[in-house]
mmCIF file with all atom_site columns, C-alpha atoms in Angstrom:
data_model
loop_
_atom_site.group_PDB
_atom_site.id
_atom_site.type_symbol
_atom_site.label_atom_id
_atom_site.label_alt_id
_atom_site.label_comp_id
_atom_site.label_asym_id
_atom_site.label_entity_id
_atom_site.label_seq_id
_atom_site.pdbx_PDB_ins_code
_atom_site.Cartn_x
_atom_site.Cartn_y
_atom_site.Cartn_z
_atom_site.occupancy
_atom_site.B_iso_or_equiv
_atom_site.pdbx_formal_charge
_atom_site.auth_seq_id
_atom_site.auth_comp_id
_atom_site.auth_asym_id
_atom_site.auth_atom_id
_atom_site.pdbx_PDB_model_num
ATOM 1   C CA . ALA T 1 1   ? 3.716   -12.349 -12.851 1.00 70.00 ? 1   ALA T CA 1
ATOM 2   C CA . LEU T 1 2   ? 1.389   -8.765  -14.542 1.00 78.00 ? 2   LEU T CA 1
ATOM 3   C CA . TRP T 1 3   ? 0.791   -8.276  -11.367 1.00 71.00 ? 3   TRP T CA 1
ATOM 4   C CA . ILE T 1 4   ? 4.354   -7.506  -10.185 1.00 77.00 ? 4   ILE T CA 1
ATOM 5   C CA . PHE T 1 5   ? 4.861   -6.189  -13.672 1.00 80.00 ? 5   PHE T CA 1
ATOM 6   C CA . ILE T 1 6   ? 2.350   -3.026  -13.623 1.00 79.00 ? 6   ILE T CA 1
ATOM 7   C CA . THR T 1 7   ? 3.154   -2.717  -9.838  1.00 79.00 ? 7   THR T CA 1
ATOM 8   C CA . ALA T 1 8   ? 7.651   -2.525  -10.484 1.00 80.00 ? 8   ALA T CA 1
ATOM 9   C CA . LEU T 1 9   ? 6.819   -0.388  -13.262 1.00 80.00 ? 9   LEU T CA 1
ATOM 10  C CA . PRO T 1 10  ? 7.592   2.796   -11.844 1.00 83.00 ? 10  PRO T CA 1
ATOM 11  C CA . VAL T 1 11  ? 11.039  1.559   -10.481 1.00 81.00 ? 11  VAL T CA 1
ATOM 12  C CA . TYR T 1 12  ? 11.613  -0.419  -13.585 1.00 76.00 ? 12  TYR T CA 1
ATOM 13  C CA . LEU T 1 13  ? 11.907  2.900   -15.271 1.00 77.00 ? 13  LEU T CA 1
ATOM 14  C CA . ALA T 1 14  ? 13.109  5.009   -13.357 1.00 77.00 ? 14  ALA T CA 1
ATOM 15  C CA . ASN T 1 15  ? 16.143  2.431   -12.913 1.00 73.00 ? 15  ASN T CA 1
ATOM 16  C CA . THR T 1 16  ? 16.615  2.054   -16.976 1.00 71.00 ? 16  THR T CA 1
ATOM 17  C CA . PRO T 1 17  ? 18.466  4.434   -19.190 1.00 65.00 ? 17  PRO T CA 1
ATOM 18  C CA . ARG T 1 18  ? 16.954  6.922   -20.663 1.00 61.00 ? 18  ARG T CA 1
ATOM 19  C CA . LYS T 1 19  ? 19.272  6.025   -23.291 1.00 60.00 ? 19  LYS T CA 1
ATOM 20  C CA . ALA T 1 20  ? 22.559  3.855   -24.492 1.00 56.00 ? 20  ALA T CA 1
ATOM 21  C CA . ALA T 1 21  ? 25.973  4.286   -22.325 1.00 54.00 ? 21  ALA T CA 1
ATOM 22  C CA . SER T 1 22  ? 28.090  5.021   -26.530 1.00 56.00 ? 22  SER T CA 1
ATOM 23  C CA . GLU T 1 23  ? 32.000  3.367   -26.121 1.00 64.00 ? 23  GLU T CA 1
ATOM 24  C CA . GLN T 1 24  ? 33.017  6.921   -25.987 1.00 60.00 ? 24  GLN T CA 1
ATOM 25  C CA . ASP T 1 25  ? 30.370  7.754   -23.191 1.00 58.00 ? 25  ASP T CA 1
ATOM 26  C CA . LEU T 1 26  ? 32.321  4.848   -20.845 1.00 56.00 ? 26  LEU T CA 1
ATOM 27  C CA . GLU T 1 27  ? 35.536  5.948   -21.761 1.00 63.00 ? 27  GLU T CA 1
ATOM 28  C CA . ASP T 1 28  ? 34.817  8.933   -21.309 1.00 61.00 ? 28  ASP T CA 1
ATOM 29  C CA . GLY T 1 29  ? 33.253  8.598   -17.742 1.00 59.00 ? 29  GLY T CA 1
ATOM 30  C CA . THR T 1 30  ? 30.593  11.087  -19.081 1.00 57.00 ? 30  THR T CA 1
ATOM 31  C CA . ASN T 1 31  ? 27.853  8.573   -19.369 1.00 54.00 ? 31  ASN T CA 1
ATOM 32  C CA . GLU T 1 32  ? 24.751  11.178  -20.184 1.00 52.00 ? 32  GLU T CA 1
ATOM 33  C CA . SER T 1 33  ? 22.164  7.704   -20.420 1.00 50.00 ? 33  SER T CA 1
ATOM 34  C CA . VAL T 1 34  ? 21.901  7.604   -16.684 1.00 52.00 ? 34  VAL T CA 1
ATOM 35  C CA . ARG T 1 35  ? 18.922  9.648   -15.044 1.00 56.00 ? 35  ARG T CA 1
ATOM 36  C CA . ASP T 1 36  ? 20.525  12.094  -12.592 1.00 66.00 ? 36  ASP T CA 1
ATOM 37  C CA . THR T 1 37  ? 17.752  13.574  -10.881 1.00 72.00 ? 37  THR T CA 1
ATOM 38  C CA . PRO T 1 38  ? 18.441  15.561  -7.404  1.00 81.00 ? 38  PRO T CA 1
ATOM 39  C CA . ILE T 1 39  ? 16.718  14.560  -4.812  1.00 87.00 ? 39  ILE T CA 1
ATOM 40  C CA . GLY T 1 40  ? 13.419  16.563  -4.694  1.00 92.00 ? 40  GLY T CA 1
ATOM 41  C CA . TRP T 1 41  ? 10.590  17.753  -2.230  1.00 94.00 ? 41  TRP T CA 1
ATOM 42  C CA . ARG T 1 42  ? 9.059   14.462  -4.497  1.00 93.00 ? 42  ARG T CA 1
ATOM 43  C CA . ASP T 1 43  ? 11.740  12.028  -3.152  1.00 92.00 ? 43  ASP T CA 1
ATOM 44  C CA . VAL T 1 44  ? 11.487  13.022  0.748   1.00 96.00 ? 44  VAL T CA 1
ATOM 45  C CA . ILE T 1 45  ? 7.666   13.166  0.676   1.00 97.00 ? 45  ILE T CA 1
ATOM 46  C CA . GLY T 1 46  ? 8.032   9.452   -1.641  1.00 96.00 ? 46  GLY T CA 1
ATOM 47  C CA . TRP T 1 47  ? 10.327  8.302   0.849   1.00 96.00 ? 47  TRP T CA 1
ATOM 48  C CA . SER T 1 48  ? 7.929   9.127   4.388   1.00 98.00 ? 48  SER T CA 1
ATOM 49  C CA . LEU T 1 49  ? 5.066   8.500   2.982   1.00 98.00 ? 49  LEU T CA 1
ATOM 50  C CA . TRP T 1 50  ? 6.761   4.567   1.707   1.00 97.00 ? 50  TRP T CA 1
ATOM 51  C CA . CYS T 1 51  ? 8.160   5.122   4.980   1.00 98.00 ? 51  CYS T CA 1
ATOM 52  C CA . ILE T 1 52  ? 4.936   5.636   6.716   1.00 98.00 ? 52  ILE T CA 1
ATOM 53  C CA . GLY T 1 53  ? 3.324   2.571   5.184   1.00 98.00 ? 53  GLY T CA 1
ATOM 54  C CA . PHE T 1 54  ? 6.049   0.429   5.798   1.00 98.00 ? 54  PHE T CA 1
ATOM 55  C CA . VAL T 1 55  ? 4.780   1.358   9.783   1.00 98.00 ? 55  VAL T CA 1
ATOM 56  C CA . VAL T 1 56  ? 1.382   0.698   9.189   1.00 98.00 ? 56  VAL T CA 1
ATOM 57  C CA . GLN T 1 57  ? 1.668   -2.283  7.400   1.00 98.00 ? 57  GLN T CA 1
ATOM 58  C CA . PHE T 1 58  ? 4.195   -4.600  9.332   1.00 98.00 ? 58  PHE T CA 1
ATOM 59  C CA . THR T 1 59  ? 2.336   -3.302  13.432  1.00 98.00 ? 59  THR T CA 1
ATOM 60  C CA . ALA T 1 60  ? -1.170  -4.655  11.515  1.00 98.00 ? 60  ALA T CA 1
ATOM 61  C CA . ASP T 1 61  ? 0.293   -7.710  10.406  1.00 98.00 ? 61  ASP T CA 1
ATOM 62  C CA . VAL T 1 62  ? 1.985   -8.176  13.285  1.00 98.00 ? 62  VAL T CA 1
ATOM 63  C CA . GLN T 1 63  ? -0.719  -7.558  15.349  1.00 98.00 ? 63  GLN T CA 1
ATOM 64  C CA . LYS T 1 64  ? -2.634  -10.246 13.255  1.00 98.00 ? 64  LYS T CA 1
ATOM 65  C CA . ARG T 1 65  ? -0.798  -12.560 13.715  1.00 98.00 ? 65  ARG T CA 1
ATOM 66  C CA . ILE T 1 66  ? -0.237  -12.108 18.236  1.00 98.00 ? 66  ILE T CA 1
ATOM 67  C CA . PHE T 1 67  ? -4.016  -12.506 17.735  1.00 98.00 ? 67  PHE T CA 1
ATOM 68  C CA . ALA T 1 68  ? -4.555  -15.110 15.631  1.00 97.00 ? 68  ALA T CA 1
ATOM 69  C CA . ALA T 1 69  ? -2.093  -17.123 17.530  1.00 97.00 ? 69  ALA T CA 1
ATOM 70  C CA . ASP T 1 70  ? -3.877  -16.616 21.546  1.00 97.00 ? 70  ASP T CA 1
ATOM 71  C CA . PRO T 1 71  ? -6.873  -20.140 21.664  1.00 97.00 ? 71  PRO T CA 1
ATOM 72  C CA . ARG T 1 72  ? -9.149  -16.473 23.231  1.00 97.00 ? 72  ARG T CA 1
ATOM 73  C CA . ASN T 1 73  ? -9.003  -15.263 20.365  1.00 97.00 ? 73  ASN T CA 1
ATOM 74  C CA . GLN T 1 74  ? -10.473 -17.989 17.600  1.00 96.00 ? 74  GLN T CA 1
ATOM 75  C CA . GLY T 1 75  ? -13.528 -17.451 16.046  1.00 94.00 ? 75  GLY T CA 1
ATOM 76  C CA . ARG T 1 76  ? -13.888 -13.219 17.143  1.00 96.00 ? 76  ARG T CA 1
ATOM 77  C CA . TRP T 1 77  ? -12.982 -10.735 14.380  1.00 96.00 ? 77  TRP T CA 1
ATOM 78  C CA . ILE T 1 78  ? -10.023 -8.381  15.186  1.00 97.00 ? 78  ILE T CA 1
ATOM 79  C CA . ASN T 1 79  ? -10.386 -4.662  16.243  1.00 96.00 ? 79  ASN T CA 1
ATOM 80  C CA . VAL T 1 80  ? -7.477  -3.938  19.440  1.00 96.00 ? 80  VAL T CA 1
ATOM 81  C CA . GLY T 1 81  ? -4.614  -1.744  18.459  1.00 97.00 ? 81  GLY T CA 1
ATOM 82  C CA . LEU T 1 82  ? -4.759  -0.245  14.403  1.00 97.00 ? 82  LEU T CA 1
ATOM 83  C CA . TRP T 1 83  ? -7.849  -2.707  13.636  1.00 97.00 ? 83  TRP T CA 1
ATOM 84  C CA . ARG T 1 84  ? -9.600  -0.352  16.629  1.00 96.00 ? 84  ARG T CA 1
ATOM 85  C CA . LEU T 1 85  ? -8.833  2.547   14.040  1.00 97.00 ? 85  LEU T CA 1
ATOM 86  C CA . ALA T 1 86  ? -9.489  0.405   10.789  1.00 97.00 ? 86  ALA T CA 1
ATOM 87  C CA . GLN T 1 87  ? -11.185 -1.852  9.555   1.00 97.00 ? 87  GLN T CA 1
ATOM 88  C CA . HIS T 1 88  ? -8.028  -2.440  6.778   1.00 98.00 ? 88  HIS T CA 1
ATOM 89  C CA . PRO T 1 89  ? -4.815  -0.517  8.504   1.00 98.00 ? 89  PRO T CA 1
ATOM 90  C CA . ASN T 1 90  ? -2.397  -3.276  6.534   1.00 98.00 ? 90  ASN T CA 1
ATOM 91  C CA . TYR T 1 91  ? -4.401  -2.218  2.928   1.00 98.00 ? 91  TYR T CA 1
ATOM 92  C CA . PHE T 1 92  ? -3.751  1.735   4.550   1.00 98.00 ? 92  PHE T CA 1
ATOM 93  C CA . GLY T 1 93  ? 0.083   0.318   4.721   1.00 98.00 ? 93  GLY T CA 1
ATOM 94  C CA . GLU T 1 94  ? 0.766   -1.236  1.072   1.00 96.00 ? 94  GLU T CA 1
ATOM 95  C CA . MET T 1 95  ? -0.978  1.463   -0.786  1.00 97.00 ? 95  MET T CA 1
ATOM 96  C CA . CYS T 1 96  ? 0.861   3.820   1.301   1.00 98.00 ? 96  CYS T CA 1
ATOM 97  C CA . MET T 1 97  ? 4.206   2.126   -0.260  1.00 96.00 ? 97  MET T CA 1
ATOM 98  C CA . TRP T 1 98  ? 3.359   1.664   -3.403  1.00 94.00 ? 98  TRP T CA 1
ATOM 99  C CA . TRP T 1 99  ? 1.796   5.197   -3.956  1.00 97.00 ? 99  TRP T CA 1
ATOM 100 C CA . GLY T 1 100 ? 5.051   6.678   -1.926  1.00 96.00 ? 100 GLY T CA 1
ATOM 101 C CA . ILE T 1 101 ? 7.525   4.346   -4.306  1.00 93.00 ? 101 ILE T CA 1
ATOM 102 C CA . PHE T 1 102 ? 5.744   6.010   -6.998  1.00 94.00 ? 102 PHE T CA 1
ATOM 103 C CA . LEU T 1 103 ? 5.716   9.962   -6.165  1.00 95.00 ? 103 LEU T CA 1
ATOM 104 C CA . SER T 1 104 ? 9.293   9.122   -5.555  1.00 92.00 ? 104 SER T CA 1
ATOM 105 C CA . CYS T 1 105 ? 9.333   6.829   -8.930  1.00 89.00 ? 105 CYS T CA 1
ATOM 106 C CA . SER T 1 106 ? 7.764   10.217  -10.768 1.00 90.00 ? 106 SER T CA 1
ATOM 107 C CA . ALA T 1 107 ? 11.227  13.326  -10.141 1.00 86.00 ? 107 ALA T CA 1
ATOM 108 C CA . SER T 1 108 ? 12.615  11.352  -12.937 1.00 84.00 ? 108 SER T CA 1
ATOM 109 C CA . LEU T 1 109 ? 9.888   9.997   -14.909 1.00 84.00 ? 109 LEU T CA 1
ATOM 110 C CA . ARG T 1 110 ? 9.370   12.088  -18.319 1.00 83.00 ? 110 ARG T CA 1
ATOM 111 C CA . ASN T 1 111 ? 6.110   12.551  -20.246 1.00 87.00 ? 111 ASN T CA 1
ATOM 112 C CA . TRP T 1 112 ? 3.952   8.753   -21.417 1.00 87.00 ? 112 TRP T CA 1
ATOM 113 C CA . GLU T 1 113 ? 7.002   7.245   -18.779 1.00 87.00 ? 113 GLU T CA 1
ATOM 114 C CA . LEU T 1 114 ? 4.277   9.598   -15.788 1.00 88.00 ? 114 LEU T CA 1
ATOM 115 C CA . LEU T 1 115 ? 1.362   6.818   -17.408 1.00 89.00 ? 115 LEU T CA 1
ATOM 116 C CA . THR T 1 116 ? 3.069   4.492   -14.083 1.00 90.00 ? 116 THR T CA 1
ATOM 117 C CA . VAL T 1 117 ? 0.729   5.955   -12.242 1.00 93.00 ? 117 VAL T CA 1
ATOM 118 C CA . LEU T 1 118 ? -1.263  2.892   -13.372 1.00 92.00 ? 118 LEU T CA 1
ATOM 119 C CA . SER T 1 119 ? 0.676   1.286   -10.662 1.00 91.00 ? 119 SER T CA 1
ATOM 120 C CA . PRO T 1 120 ? -0.752  2.350   -7.194  1.00 94.00 ? 120 PRO T CA 1
ATOM 121 C CA . CYS T 1 121 ? -4.694  2.621   -9.043  1.00 95.00 ? 121 CYS T CA 1
ATOM 122 C CA . PHE T 1 122 ? -4.095  -1.067  -9.663  1.00 93.00 ? 122 PHE T CA 1
ATOM 123 C CA . VAL T 1 123 ? -3.211  -1.515  -6.337  1.00 94.00 ? 123 VAL T CA 1
ATOM 124 C CA . THR T 1 124 ? -5.614  0.703   -4.853  1.00 96.00 ? 124 THR T CA 1
ATOM 125 C CA . PHE T 1 125 ? -8.799  -0.826  -7.695  1.00 96.00 ? 125 PHE T CA 1
ATOM 126 C CA . LEU T 1 126 ? -7.504  -4.436  -6.808  1.00 94.00 ? 126 LEU T CA 1
ATOM 127 C CA . LEU T 1 127 ? -7.292  -3.896  -2.389  1.00 96.00 ? 127 LEU T CA 1
ATOM 128 C CA . LEU T 1 128 ? -10.117 -1.958  -3.078  1.00 97.00 ? 128 LEU T CA 1
ATOM 129 C CA . ARG T 1 129 ? -12.834 -3.520  -5.374  1.00 96.00 ? 129 ARG T CA 1
ATOM 130 C CA . VAL T 1 130 ? -11.848 -7.210  -6.170  1.00 95.00 ? 130 VAL T CA 1
ATOM 131 C CA . SER T 1 131 ? -9.394  -8.915  -3.961  1.00 92.00 ? 131 SER T CA 1
ATOM 132 C CA . GLY T 1 132 ? -9.006  -7.488  -0.919  1.00 94.00 ? 132 GLY T CA 1
ATOM 133 C CA . VAL T 1 133 ? -11.537 -5.000  0.676   1.00 97.00 ? 133 VAL T CA 1
ATOM 134 C CA . PRO T 1 134 ? -14.661 -7.409  -1.225  1.00 97.00 ? 134 PRO T CA 1
ATOM 135 C CA . ILE T 1 135 ? -13.791 -11.228 -0.439  1.00 97.00 ? 135 ILE T CA 1
ATOM 136 C CA . LEU T 1 136 ? -13.171 -9.983  3.126   1.00 96.00 ? 136 LEU T CA 1
ATOM 137 C CA . ARG T 1 137 ? -16.276 -7.760  3.967   1.00 96.00 ? 137 ARG T CA 1
ATOM 138 C CA . ARG T 1 138 ? -18.120 -11.413 2.630   1.00 97.00 ? 138 ARG T CA 1
ATOM 139 C CA . THR T 1 139 ? -15.929 -13.444 5.190   1.00 97.00 ? 139 THR T CA 1
ATOM 140 C CA . GLY T 1 140 ? -16.718 -11.060 7.927   1.00 97.00 ? 140 GLY T CA 1
ATOM 141 C CA . LEU T 1 141 ? -20.113 -10.880 7.056   1.00 97.00 ? 141 LEU T CA 1
ATOM 142 C CA . LYS T 1 142 ? -20.763 -14.764 7.142   1.00 97.00 ? 142 LYS T CA 1
ATOM 143 C CA . ARG T 1 143 ? -19.021 -15.264 10.093  1.00 96.00 ? 143 ARG T CA 1
ATOM 144 C CA . TRP T 1 144 ? -20.333 -12.643 12.168  1.00 97.00 ? 144 TRP T CA 1
ATOM 145 C CA . GLY T 1 145 ? -22.733 -10.808 10.888  1.00 97.00 ? 145 GLY T CA 1
ATOM 146 C CA . HIS T 1 146 ? -25.944 -11.388 13.605  1.00 97.00 ? 146 HIS T CA 1
ATOM 147 C CA . LEU T 1 147 ? -23.210 -9.725  15.920  1.00 96.00 ? 147 LEU T CA 1
ATOM 148 C CA . PRO T 1 148 ? -24.648 -6.020  16.785  1.00 97.00 ? 148 PRO T CA 1
ATOM 149 C CA . GLU T 1 149 ? -20.711 -4.995  18.017  1.00 96.00 ? 149 GLU T CA 1
ATOM 150 C CA . TYR T 1 150 ? -20.043 -6.197  14.688  1.00 97.00 ? 150 TYR T CA 1
ATOM 151 C CA . GLN T 1 151 ? -22.237 -4.401  12.577  1.00 96.00 ? 151 GLN T CA 1
ATOM 152 C CA . GLU T 1 152 ? -21.221 -1.623  14.851  1.00 96.00 ? 152 GLU T CA 1
ATOM 153 C CA . TYR T 1 153 ? -17.578 -2.059  14.464  1.00 96.00 ? 153 TYR T CA 1
ATOM 154 C CA . ILE T 1 154 ? -18.730 -2.245  10.437  1.00 96.00 ? 154 ILE T CA 1
ATOM 155 C CA . LYS T 1 155 ? -20.446 0.830   10.985  1.00 95.00 ? 155 LYS T CA 1
ATOM 156 C CA . LYS T 1 156 ? -18.107 3.162   12.934  1.00 94.00 ? 156 LYS T CA 1
ATOM 157 C CA . THR T 1 157 ? -14.745 2.212   12.209  1.00 95.00 ? 157 THR T CA 1
ATOM 158 C CA . PRO T 1 158 ? -13.114 3.853   9.332   1.00 96.00 ? 158 PRO T CA 1
ATOM 159 C CA . LEU T 1 159 ? -12.335 1.399   6.540   1.00 96.00 ? 159 LEU T CA 1
ATOM 160 C CA . LEU T 1 160 ? -8.757  2.636   5.331   1.00 96.00 ? 160 LEU T CA 1
ATOM 161 C CA . LEU T 1 161 ? -7.311  5.593   7.611   1.00 95.00 ? 161 LEU T CA 1
ATOM 162 C CA . PRO T 1 162 ? -5.630  4.087   11.395  1.00 94.00 ? 162 PRO T CA 1
ATOM 163 C CA . LEU T 1 163 ? -6.537  7.702   12.692  1.00 90.00 ? 163 LEU T CA 1
ATOM 164 C CA . PRO T 1 164 ? -8.392  8.007   16.347  1.00 87.00 ? 164 PRO T CA 1
ATOM 165 C CA . ARG T 1 165 ? -11.698 9.104   16.602  1.00 76.00 ? 165 ARG T CA 1
ATOM 166 C CA . PRO T 1 166 ? -13.109 11.524  18.399  1.00 75.00 ? 166 PRO T CA 1
ATOM 167 C CA . GLY T 1 167 ? -14.254 10.141  21.721  1.00 68.00 ? 167 GLY T CA 1
ATOM 168 C CA . SER T 1 168 ? -13.454 6.198   21.316  1.00 61.00 ? 168 SER T CA 1
ATOM 169 C CA . LYS T 1 169 ? -11.353 4.642   23.994  1.00 60.00 ? 169 LYS T CA 1
#
């Protein structure tokens, strides 16, 4: 529950009125409590980043599910599709989504509210240092660490960013 609260904090604050609407405001139809920030460059970049992250995470997750469902792949690590280009493309997508949400929300945040940058920092920290990469790295090394091809994959494949590399097939 704490993880969800921290990661969603920018969205909560961006959608929280700055002040309570008075009865007179409601009668007059002038609700000053609404955060009426016009769409700007942070929104465009933030939502673009979110969309890129969504597509990458969705694609990586589908590719992994298809790979795991094929009995010929039993006992193998995934190194096809986006997984050929990055060891954890799904985590890259997840991080892009949270950074995109923060960037878009940041346009309407003020002063201490900007501390909600801790949201994407928290997600990034957890995935890179606590629950994501470290656990999968240990598991992978236990299962395939003795294989030279796996060592080569770990050594030459970027951790997160799924971009084609020069000389890769």
